[in-house]
Amino acid sequence: MASETFEQRIERACRDKEIPAVLMVADDREGNFRYEKVFGSRSLKDPFKSDHMTKDATMWMASCSKFPTCVAVMQCVERGQLNLDDDVTGLLPELKGLPILAKFGTGDTQPTMAENTKPITLKSLILDYMQSDSRS
């Protein structure tokens, strides 16, 4: 018996409810090649009685973009395009002047906010992501 192709393995994983759905898109830089394939269902409850996933479906990504964003930032750092110690308000001006979380202790119903007196750096954002990810 021949082994499964990649697409067959993805189809089986969706059918067996190992994963709900997959959307894959790839193309080359010149625009000569484009691959699009959609697998699975838009519903986690009953994938066989619901709509099939489509390439234009709206999906909830939650924190899925944090890791690839960190990888992209580190690639830019390696190329000299970004510096981990630079203030990010040049890239994200909406962060300038925002208060920061000072504490949120046990029994507190509201967070305590404080004026931000230090620059927010790429390094601090990445380290915060890594620490919050390890608490999940």
C-alpha positions as a Python dict, from the first residue, in 0.01 Angstrom:
ca = {
    (1, 'M'): (0, 0, 0),
    (2, 'A'): (135, 338, -97),
    (3, 'S'): (193, 590, 177),
    (4, 'E'): (-39, 887, 217),
    (5, 'T'): (26, 1207, 32),
    (6, 'F'): (52, 1525, 234),
    (7, 'E'): (-297, 1632, 127),
    (8, 'Q'): (-443, 1290, 216),
    (9, 'R'): (-289, 1314, 563),
    (10, 'I'): (-443, 1658, 619),
    (11, 'E'): (-781, 1538, 492),
    (12, 'R'): (-769, 1240, 730),
    (13, 'A'): (-669, 1462, 1024),
    (14, 'C'): (-970, 1686, 959),
    (15, 'R'): (-1204, 1390, 910),
    (16, 'D'): (-1078, 1226, 1234),
    (17, 'K'): (-1118, 1559, 1419),
    (18, 'E'): (-747, 1582, 1501),
    (19, 'I'): (-766, 1934, 1359),
    (20, 'P'): (-1078, 2131, 1261),
    (21, 'A'): (-958, 2291, 938),
    (22, 'V'): (-656, 2391, 735),
    (23, 'L'): (-609, 2664, 478),
    (24, 'M'): (-284, 2651, 282),
    (25, 'V'): (-168, 2916, 38),
    (26, 'A'): (172, 2935, -125),
    (27, 'D'): (313, 3120, -422),
    (28, 'D'): (649, 3212, -567),
    (29, 'R'): (796, 3559, -582),
    (30, 'E'): (748, 3594, -956),
    (31, 'G'): (379, 3501, -950),
    (32, 'N'): (429, 3196, -1173),
    (33, 'F'): (303, 2947, -916),
    (34, 'R'): (12, 2956, -675),
    (35, 'Y'): (-122, 2676, -458),
    (36, 'E'): (-446, 2705, -261),
    (37, 'K'): (-614, 2421, -78),
    (38, 'V'): (-877, 2420, 195),
    (39, 'F'): (-958, 2125, 421),
    (40, 'G'): (-1208, 2066, 700),
    (41, 'S'): (-1507, 2241, 845),
    (42, 'R'): (-1589, 2583, 984),
    (43, 'S'): (-1754, 2421, 1287),
    (44, 'L'): (-1590, 2252, 1582),
    (45, 'K'): (-1920, 2108, 1707),
    (46, 'D'): (-2025, 1892, 1415),
    (47, 'P'): (-1788, 1911, 1120),
    (48, 'F'): (-1997, 1679, 902),
    (49, 'K'): (-2322, 1878, 931),
    (50, 'S'): (-2172, 2222, 888),
    (51, 'D'): (-2030, 2437, 616),
    (52, 'H'): (-1698, 2337, 470),
    (53, 'M'): (-1407, 2572, 525),
    (54, 'T'): (-1353, 2823, 244),
    (55, 'K'): (-1048, 3027, 154),
    (56, 'D'): (-1230, 3351, 238),
    (57, 'A'): (-1371, 3234, 573),
    (58, 'T'): (-1318, 3452, 879),
    (59, 'M'): (-1119, 3265, 1143),
    (60, 'W'): (-1031, 3337, 1502),
    (61, 'M'): (-654, 3334, 1536),
    (62, 'A'): (-623, 3434, 1903),
    (63, 'S'): (-251, 3438, 1983),
    (64, 'C'): (-142, 3233, 1683),
    (65, 'S'): (29, 3530, 1522),
    (66, 'K'): (265, 3603, 1813),
    (67, 'F'): (526, 3339, 1733),
    (68, 'P'): (563, 3416, 1359),
    (69, 'T'): (569, 3788, 1444),
    (70, 'C'): (860, 3726, 1684),
    (71, 'V'): (1042, 3527, 1415),
    (72, 'A'): (989, 3809, 1163),
    (73, 'V'): (1113, 4070, 1414),
    (74, 'M'): (1426, 3866, 1485),
    (75, 'Q'): (1493, 3831, 1110),
    (76, 'C'): (1470, 4210, 1078),
    (77, 'V'): (1710, 4245, 1374),
    (78, 'E'): (1957, 4008, 1205),
    (79, 'R'): (1940, 4217, 885),
    (80, 'G'): (2000, 4537, 1080),
    (81, 'Q'): (1654, 4675, 997),
    (82, 'L'): (1541, 4686, 1362),
    (83, 'N'): (1712, 4709, 1699),
    (84, 'L'): (1575, 4523, 2000),
    (85, 'D'): (1654, 4815, 2231),
    (86, 'D'): (1483, 5086, 2023),
    (87, 'D'): (1163, 5251, 2143),
    (88, 'V'): (875, 5097, 1946),
    (89, 'T'): (662, 5412, 1949),
    (90, 'G'): (832, 5507, 1623),
    (91, 'L'): (671, 5198, 1471),
    (92, 'L'): (358, 5197, 1689),
    (93, 'P'): (280, 5561, 1775),
    (94, 'E'): (-51, 5460, 1936),
    (95, 'L'): (149, 5317, 2230),
    (96, 'K'): (301, 5656, 2317),
    (97, 'G'): (160, 5795, 2637),
    (98, 'L'): (-48, 5490, 2726),
    (99, 'P'): (-48, 5391, 3092),
    (100, 'I'): (98, 5053, 3182),
    (101, 'L'): (-21, 4783, 3420),
    (102, 'A'): (143, 4844, 3757),
    (103, 'K'): (-23, 4563, 3950),
    (104, 'F'): (-317, 4334, 3955),
    (105, 'G'): (-298, 4161, 4289),
    (106, 'T'): (-506, 3892, 4448),
    (107, 'G'): (-854, 4015, 4530),
    (108, 'D'): (-819, 4329, 4319),
    (109, 'T'): (-1117, 4391, 4099),
    (110, 'Q'): (-949, 4655, 3884),
    (111, 'P'): (-591, 4673, 3760),
    (112, 'T'): (-369, 4950, 3892),
    (113, 'M'): (-232, 5154, 3605),
    (114, 'A'): (72, 5383, 3613),
    (115, 'E'): (243, 5633, 3387),
    (116, 'N'): (493, 5471, 3156),
    (117, 'T'): (832, 5625, 3237),
    (118, 'K'): (1050, 5389, 3030),
    (119, 'P'): (1047, 5328, 2656),
    (120, 'I'): (867, 5019, 2531),
    (121, 'T'): (1125, 4821, 2334),
    (122, 'L'): (1096, 4528, 2098),
    (123, 'K'): (1294, 4330, 2353),
    (124, 'S'): (1041, 4405, 2628),
    (125, 'L'): (750, 4307, 2401),
    (126, 'I'): (915, 3980, 2299),
    (127, 'L'): (1012, 3894, 2656),
    (128, 'D'): (659, 3972, 2773),
    (129, 'Y'): (523, 3742, 2502),
    (130, 'M'): (760, 3462, 2606),
    (131, 'Q'): (670, 3498, 2973),
    (132, 'S'): (294, 3514, 2912),
    (133, 'D'): (319, 3215, 2678),
    (134, 'S'): (493, 3008, 2946),
    (135, 'R'): (212, 3088, 3193),
    (136, 'S'): (-55, 2957, 2955),
}
